[in-house]
Amino acid sequence: LKWRLEPCQLHPSRAPRLANRPVLSRSGTRGMAPAGAAAAAASEVDVEGGLGQLAAALQQLAPTLAPSTAPGPSIGAASRAIVGQLYQASEKELQELEAGCPQECGICKGARSGAAAWALDWDINTAKRRMAPKRCMLLCSQCSSLRNLPGLIERITMQQVSTDGKDDAAISELLRHFLSVNGHDAADAHFLQDAISVAHAMMVVYKELRLQLVQGPPLPELFGAAPSAKQGAAPGPKKGAVPSSSKKGATRQPKTAAAAGAPTEAAARGAPKGVVKKGKKKKGAGA
């Protein structure tokens, strides 16, 4: 204890939590951790940049089917309950939305057998500490198992510690499905373990941010429906444009001398000669 260094020097990442706490120095005396060093260490951590690098690595490992990195519920009945709570939707409305979805998996496009598994894609804003549902899909059993990160880690752990090998076939089937959907071959079998590690690191960071759940797009758009404002909308006339009906009416009307502003025959007879000649001269001069 006498020669233990300050925790802020050993672990700069723990500096925000250890600021202004009594620590042991080399001399064994109790002091206070410098708040300035804690603030400097906290400012050096680029959370958004680190998450961006992890997301890029996960995109390379699993471009189509990857474990979910959101800290909230993303698979199964829990995601269905979250949608109902956020949008105040009744069970009848949720059943109607589920019935309107296609009978194929939202990721691998294979046939869905048995009960559909709900899956949510989240739009996470680290600056505002918010997460909103971006898309809701109905998945097959294999895709839903691969998207469920905590359940997948538990299954792989149980398979590794078990001695009877009863879970080997199920894990092998999940591995083949992962490789097939993402376009990998058997030589890339380690990509699944790498994707799990990267996704778990992102989930841990998101949990530390304590994101707030908020609503996303409208409920029909969440299930893939086109926005209602764009359906059946005809483009309006341009600003300052003349309606087509007035243009047609103008072409049908004969262009008379009175409409053009020229002197009529009766006015020409009653008018003095000089005035008429003068008007003719002006007309010629203008031409």
Tab-separated table of C-alpha atoms in Angstrom:
chain	number	residue	atom	x	y	z
A	1	LEU	CA	0.000	0.000	0.000
A	2	LYS	CA	2.916	2.320	0.675
A	3	TRP	CA	4.258	2.156	-2.885
A	4	ARG	CA	0.955	2.010	-4.731
A	5	LEU	CA	0.645	4.686	-7.384
A	6	GLU	CA	-2.382	6.896	-7.732
A	7	PRO	CA	-5.209	5.145	-9.627
A	8	CYS	CA	-5.486	8.151	-11.938
A	9	GLN	CA	-1.928	7.534	-13.123
A	10	LEU	CA	-2.419	3.803	-13.574
A	11	HIS	CA	-5.844	3.969	-15.198
A	12	PRO	CA	-6.565	7.272	-16.974
A	13	SER	CA	-9.915	5.902	-18.186
A	14	ARG	CA	-11.088	5.711	-14.561
A	15	ALA	CA	-10.158	9.303	-13.862
A	16	PRO	CA	-13.710	10.740	-14.098
A	17	ARG	CA	-14.968	8.315	-11.451
A	18	LEU	CA	-11.953	8.810	-9.164
A	19	ALA	CA	-11.868	12.598	-9.305
A	20	ASN	CA	-11.946	14.367	-5.936
A	21	ARG	CA	-11.613	11.042	-4.071
A	22	PRO	CA	-8.953	10.346	-1.434
A	23	VAL	CA	-6.122	8.220	-2.827
A	24	LEU	CA	-2.832	6.880	-1.538
A	25	SER	CA	0.370	8.482	-2.716
A	26	ARG	CA	3.867	6.958	-2.696
A	27	SER	CA	4.533	8.329	0.752
A	28	GLY	CA	1.442	6.664	2.118
A	29	THR	CA	-0.345	9.951	2.869
A	30	ARG	CA	-3.937	10.480	1.836
A	31	GLY	CA	-4.616	13.217	-0.661
A	32	MET	CA	-7.161	14.286	-3.262
A	33	ALA	CA	-7.041	13.266	-6.917
A	34	PRO	CA	-6.493	16.341	-9.083
A	35	ALA	CA	-9.702	17.332	-10.829
A	36	GLY	CA	-7.759	18.961	-13.661
A	37	ALA	CA	-6.051	15.687	-14.582
A	38	ALA	CA	-9.396	13.909	-14.527
A	39	ALA	CA	-10.952	16.474	-16.858
A	40	ALA	CA	-7.980	16.261	-19.223
A	41	ALA	CA	-8.197	12.473	-19.335
A	42	ALA	CA	-11.932	12.619	-19.971
A	43	SER	CA	-11.519	15.102	-22.813
A	44	GLU	CA	-9.087	12.779	-24.575
A	45	VAL	CA	-11.685	10.030	-24.865
A	46	ASP	CA	-13.477	10.255	-28.219
A	47	VAL	CA	-16.521	8.067	-27.691
A	48	GLU	CA	-18.138	8.828	-31.021
A	49	GLY	CA	-14.918	8.213	-32.944
A	50	GLY	CA	-14.327	4.919	-31.173
A	51	LEU	CA	-17.856	3.750	-31.873
A	52	GLY	CA	-17.400	4.693	-35.507
A	53	GLN	CA	-14.300	2.520	-35.791
A	54	LEU	CA	-16.060	-0.396	-34.147
A	55	ALA	CA	-19.066	0.006	-36.439
A	56	ALA	CA	-16.790	0.006	-39.504
A	57	ALA	CA	-15.079	-3.163	-38.313
A	58	LEU	CA	-18.431	-4.845	-37.669
A	59	GLN	CA	-19.617	-3.843	-41.132
A	60	GLN	CA	-16.650	-5.624	-42.690
A	61	LEU	CA	-17.152	-8.754	-40.609
A	62	ALA	CA	-20.934	-8.973	-40.998
A	63	PRO	CA	-22.272	-6.658	-43.716
A	64	THR	CA	-25.768	-8.180	-43.819
A	65	LEU	CA	-26.402	-10.177	-40.645
A	66	ALA	CA	-24.681	-8.998	-37.467
A	67	PRO	CA	-25.437	-9.217	-33.751
A	68	SER	CA	-27.386	-6.262	-32.432
A	69	THR	CA	-25.281	-3.676	-30.598
A	70	ALA	CA	-28.149	-1.723	-29.028
A	71	PRO	CA	-28.311	-1.872	-25.234
A	72	GLY	CA	-32.096	-2.088	-25.252
A	73	PRO	CA	-34.293	-4.988	-26.296
A	74	SER	CA	-33.937	-5.700	-29.986
A	75	ILE	CA	-35.266	-9.233	-30.482
A	76	GLY	CA	-38.422	-11.109	-29.641
A	77	ALA	CA	-41.288	-10.256	-27.325
A	78	ALA	CA	-39.288	-7.567	-25.519
A	79	SER	CA	-38.902	-5.525	-28.714
A	80	ARG	CA	-42.610	-5.933	-29.437
A	81	ALA	CA	-43.431	-4.617	-25.967
A	82	ILE	CA	-41.098	-1.638	-26.457
A	83	VAL	CA	-42.844	-0.702	-29.715
A	84	GLY	CA	-46.220	-0.879	-27.997
A	85	GLN	CA	-45.031	1.328	-25.142
A	86	LEU	CA	-43.297	3.957	-27.267
A	87	TYR	CA	-46.163	4.366	-29.739
A	88	GLN	CA	-49.038	3.622	-27.338
A	89	ALA	CA	-50.229	0.935	-29.748
A	90	SER	CA	-52.778	-1.670	-28.790
A	91	GLU	CA	-52.307	-5.379	-29.282
A	92	LYS	CA	-54.784	-5.309	-32.162
A	93	GLU	CA	-52.766	-2.681	-34.009
A	94	LEU	CA	-49.567	-4.654	-33.538
A	95	GLN	CA	-51.242	-7.802	-34.858
A	96	GLU	CA	-52.490	-5.938	-37.935
A	97	LEU	CA	-48.996	-4.601	-38.635
A	98	GLU	CA	-47.524	-8.068	-38.246
A	99	ALA	CA	-50.139	-9.551	-40.585
A	100	GLY	CA	-49.289	-6.957	-43.247
A	101	CYS	CA	-45.604	-7.895	-43.303
A	102	PRO	CA	-44.317	-10.314	-45.981
A	103	GLN	CA	-44.008	-13.988	-45.124
A	104	GLU	CA	-40.244	-13.983	-45.591
A	105	CYS	CA	-37.380	-13.146	-43.298
A	106	GLY	CA	-36.434	-9.482	-43.258
A	107	ILE	CA	-32.699	-10.266	-43.576
A	108	CYS	CA	-32.014	-13.541	-45.348
A	109	LYS	CA	-35.311	-13.486	-47.335
A	110	GLY	CA	-35.932	-17.108	-46.417
A	111	ALA	CA	-39.236	-18.570	-45.337
A	112	ARG	CA	-40.307	-17.860	-41.767
A	113	SER	CA	-41.476	-20.971	-39.946
A	114	GLY	CA	-43.407	-20.798	-36.723
A	115	ALA	CA	-43.934	-17.620	-34.745
A	116	ALA	CA	-42.325	-14.510	-36.165
A	117	ALA	CA	-39.518	-12.900	-34.171
A	118	TRP	CA	-39.591	-9.124	-34.028
A	119	ALA	CA	-36.271	-7.348	-34.560
A	120	LEU	CA	-35.538	-3.638	-34.146
A	121	ASP	CA	-32.836	-1.535	-35.755
A	122	TRP	CA	-31.998	1.504	-33.637
A	123	ASP	CA	-30.890	4.995	-34.570
A	124	ILE	CA	-28.524	5.990	-31.761
A	125	ASN	CA	-27.541	9.620	-31.204
A	126	THR	CA	-24.581	9.715	-28.847
A	127	ALA	CA	-24.525	13.520	-28.665
A	128	LYS	CA	-28.095	13.721	-27.346
A	129	ARG	CA	-27.904	10.370	-25.531
A	130	ARG	CA	-30.996	9.076	-27.294
A	131	MET	CA	-31.955	5.951	-29.194
A	132	ALA	CA	-35.008	5.663	-31.430
A	133	PRO	CA	-36.316	2.652	-33.386
A	134	LYS	CA	-35.420	2.973	-37.047
A	135	ARG	CA	-36.834	-0.209	-38.577
A	136	CYS	CA	-38.813	-3.213	-37.422
A	137	MET	CA	-38.461	-6.578	-39.171
A	138	LEU	CA	-39.830	-10.080	-38.780
A	139	LEU	CA	-37.031	-12.646	-38.831
A	140	CYS	CA	-36.608	-16.377	-39.079
A	141	SER	CA	-35.400	-18.369	-36.102
A	142	GLN	CA	-31.757	-18.485	-37.209
A	143	CYS	CA	-31.451	-14.782	-37.999
A	144	SER	CA	-33.146	-13.872	-34.728
A	145	SER	CA	-30.734	-16.124	-32.798
A	146	LEU	CA	-27.741	-14.454	-34.436
A	147	ARG	CA	-29.116	-10.974	-33.795
A	148	ASN	CA	-29.713	-11.668	-30.104
A	149	LEU	CA	-26.217	-10.920	-28.774
A	150	PRO	CA	-26.702	-11.883	-25.082
A	151	GLY	CA	-28.494	-15.090	-26.031
A	152	LEU	CA	-25.855	-15.937	-28.626
A	153	ILE	CA	-23.021	-15.481	-26.144
A	154	GLU	CA	-24.820	-17.679	-23.643
A	155	ARG	CA	-25.426	-20.434	-26.191
A	156	ILE	CA	-21.802	-20.469	-27.357
A	157	THR	CA	-20.556	-20.490	-23.762
A	158	MET	CA	-22.806	-23.398	-22.838
A	159	GLN	CA	-21.686	-25.293	-25.929
A	160	GLN	CA	-18.022	-24.856	-25.006
A	161	VAL	CA	-18.388	-25.993	-21.404
A	162	SER	CA	-20.753	-28.885	-22.083
A	163	THR	CA	-19.392	-32.404	-22.415
A	164	ASP	CA	-22.254	-34.167	-24.159
A	165	GLY	CA	-22.028	-32.089	-27.351
A	166	LYS	CA	-25.786	-31.801	-27.799
A	167	ASP	CA	-25.515	-28.117	-28.808
A	168	ASP	CA	-22.783	-28.658	-31.405
A	169	ALA	CA	-25.219	-29.206	-34.261
A	170	ALA	CA	-27.241	-26.082	-33.441
A	171	ILE	CA	-24.143	-23.875	-33.193
A	172	SER	CA	-22.772	-25.301	-36.436
A	173	GLU	CA	-26.055	-24.499	-38.171
A	174	LEU	CA	-25.937	-20.927	-36.891
A	175	LEU	CA	-22.354	-20.598	-38.120
A	176	ARG	CA	-23.280	-21.842	-41.598
A	177	HIS	CA	-26.218	-19.444	-41.727
A	178	PHE	CA	-24.005	-16.527	-40.666
A	179	LEU	CA	-21.426	-17.297	-43.338
A	180	SER	CA	-24.023	-17.829	-46.054
A	181	VAL	CA	-25.978	-14.625	-45.466
A	182	ASN	CA	-22.862	-12.459	-45.210
A	183	GLY	CA	-21.228	-13.994	-48.293
A	184	HIS	CA	-18.326	-15.707	-46.490
A	185	ASP	CA	-16.918	-19.191	-46.930
A	186	ALA	CA	-15.751	-21.851	-44.490
A	187	ALA	CA	-12.300	-20.281	-44.215
A	188	ASP	CA	-13.920	-17.230	-42.583
A	189	ALA	CA	-15.484	-19.175	-39.727
A	190	HIS	CA	-13.638	-17.019	-37.190
A	191	PHE	CA	-15.583	-13.988	-38.413
A	192	LEU	CA	-18.520	-14.941	-36.195
A	193	GLN	CA	-16.431	-14.825	-33.019
A	194	ASP	CA	-14.828	-11.550	-34.143
A	195	ALA	CA	-18.239	-10.029	-34.867
A	196	ILE	CA	-19.495	-11.081	-31.428
A	197	SER	CA	-16.484	-9.433	-29.755
A	198	VAL	CA	-16.878	-6.163	-31.650
A	199	ALA	CA	-20.645	-6.038	-31.114
A	200	HIS	CA	-20.221	-6.722	-27.399
A	201	ALA	CA	-17.693	-3.880	-27.096
A	202	MET	CA	-20.159	-1.483	-28.734
A	203	MET	CA	-22.978	-2.648	-26.463
A	204	VAL	CA	-20.860	-2.022	-23.366
A	205	VAL	CA	-20.129	1.558	-24.492
A	206	TYR	CA	-23.788	2.208	-25.283
A	207	LYS	CA	-24.808	0.932	-21.858
A	208	GLU	CA	-22.438	3.368	-20.192
A	209	LEU	CA	-24.049	6.247	-22.087
A	210	ARG	CA	-27.467	5.448	-20.552
A	211	LEU	CA	-29.426	6.272	-23.664
A	212	GLN	CA	-33.017	7.451	-23.479
A	213	LEU	CA	-35.706	5.690	-25.532
A	214	VAL	CA	-37.673	8.007	-27.834
A	215	GLN	CA	-40.056	7.532	-30.752
A	216	GLY	CA	-38.752	7.120	-34.269
A	217	PRO	CA	-40.689	7.350	-37.558
A	218	PRO	CA	-44.451	6.739	-37.605
A	219	LEU	CA	-45.534	3.212	-36.838
A	220	PRO	CA	-46.488	2.204	-40.437
A	221	GLU	CA	-43.172	3.523	-41.765
A	222	LEU	CA	-41.370	1.565	-39.065
A	223	PHE	CA	-42.614	-1.629	-40.741
A	224	GLY	CA	-41.611	-0.555	-44.244
A	225	ALA	CA	-44.728	1.285	-45.437
A	226	ALA	CA	-44.234	4.337	-47.646
A	227	PRO	CA	-44.885	7.712	-46.026
A	228	SER	CA	-48.539	8.710	-46.323
A	229	ALA	CA	-47.711	12.242	-47.448
A	230	LYS	CA	-45.996	10.952	-50.581
A	231	GLN	CA	-48.721	8.552	-51.634
A	232	GLY	CA	-51.068	9.964	-54.279
A	233	ALA	CA	-49.609	13.458	-54.111
A	234	ALA	CA	-49.652	15.285	-57.434
A	235	PRO	CA	-47.136	18.032	-58.117
A	236	GLY	CA	-48.720	21.459	-57.808
A	237	PRO	CA	-48.382	24.258	-60.362
A	238	LYS	CA	-45.217	26.244	-60.319
A	239	LYS	CA	-45.222	29.644	-58.727
A	240	GLY	CA	-46.279	32.307	-61.203
A	241	ALA	CA	-47.362	29.812	-63.870
A	242	VAL	CA	-50.524	30.468	-65.880
A	243	PRO	CA	-53.177	27.726	-65.626
A	244	SER	CA	-53.557	25.597	-68.722
A	245	SER	CA	-57.304	26.319	-68.951
A	246	SER	CA	-56.676	30.063	-69.287
A	247	LYS	CA	-54.039	29.431	-71.950
A	248	LYS	CA	-56.445	27.325	-74.001
A	249	GLY	CA	-59.153	29.903	-73.658
A	250	ALA	CA	-56.806	32.621	-74.818
A	251	THR	CA	-55.882	30.724	-77.986
A	252	ARG	CA	-59.490	30.037	-78.894
A	253	GLN	CA	-60.559	33.693	-78.682
A	254	PRO	CA	-60.018	35.559	-81.963
A	255	LYS	CA	-57.748	38.494	-81.788
A	256	THR	CA	-59.882	41.462	-82.726
A	257	ALA	CA	-58.819	44.950	-83.436
A	258	ALA	CA	-60.613	46.247	-80.349
A	259	ALA	CA	-58.820	43.776	-78.125
A	260	ALA	CA	-55.478	44.799	-79.618
A	261	GLY	CA	-56.142	48.451	-78.853
A	262	ALA	CA	-56.312	49.547	-82.561
A	263	PRO	CA	-58.925	52.131	-83.616
A	264	THR	CA	-62.169	50.577	-84.846
A	265	GLU	CA	-63.719	51.331	-88.194
A	266	ALA	CA	-66.459	53.494	-86.645
A	267	ALA	CA	-63.924	55.445	-84.621
A	268	ALA	CA	-61.763	55.926	-87.695
A	269	ARG	CA	-64.667	57.416	-89.673
A	270	GLY	CA	-65.648	59.841	-86.922
A	271	ALA	CA	-62.146	60.885	-85.996
A	272	PRO	CA	-60.262	63.686	-87.706
A	273	LYS	CA	-57.986	62.669	-90.517
A	274	GLY	CA	-54.930	64.126	-88.918
A	275	VAL	CA	-55.398	62.137	-85.801
A	276	VAL	CA	-55.701	58.899	-87.726
A	277	LYS	CA	-52.676	59.652	-89.846
A	278	LYS	CA	-50.736	60.648	-86.800
A	279	GLY	CA	-51.584	57.321	-85.163
A	280	LYS	CA	-50.455	55.479	-88.287
A	281	LYS	CA	-47.159	57.331	-88.269
A	282	LYS	CA	-46.571	56.427	-84.627
A	283	LYS	CA	-47.328	52.834	-85.343
A	284	GLY	CA	-44.837	52.745	-88.161
A	285	ALA	CA	-42.236	54.505	-86.101
A	286	GLY	CA	-42.657	52.022	-83.289
A	287	ALA	CA	-42.283	49.185	-85.756
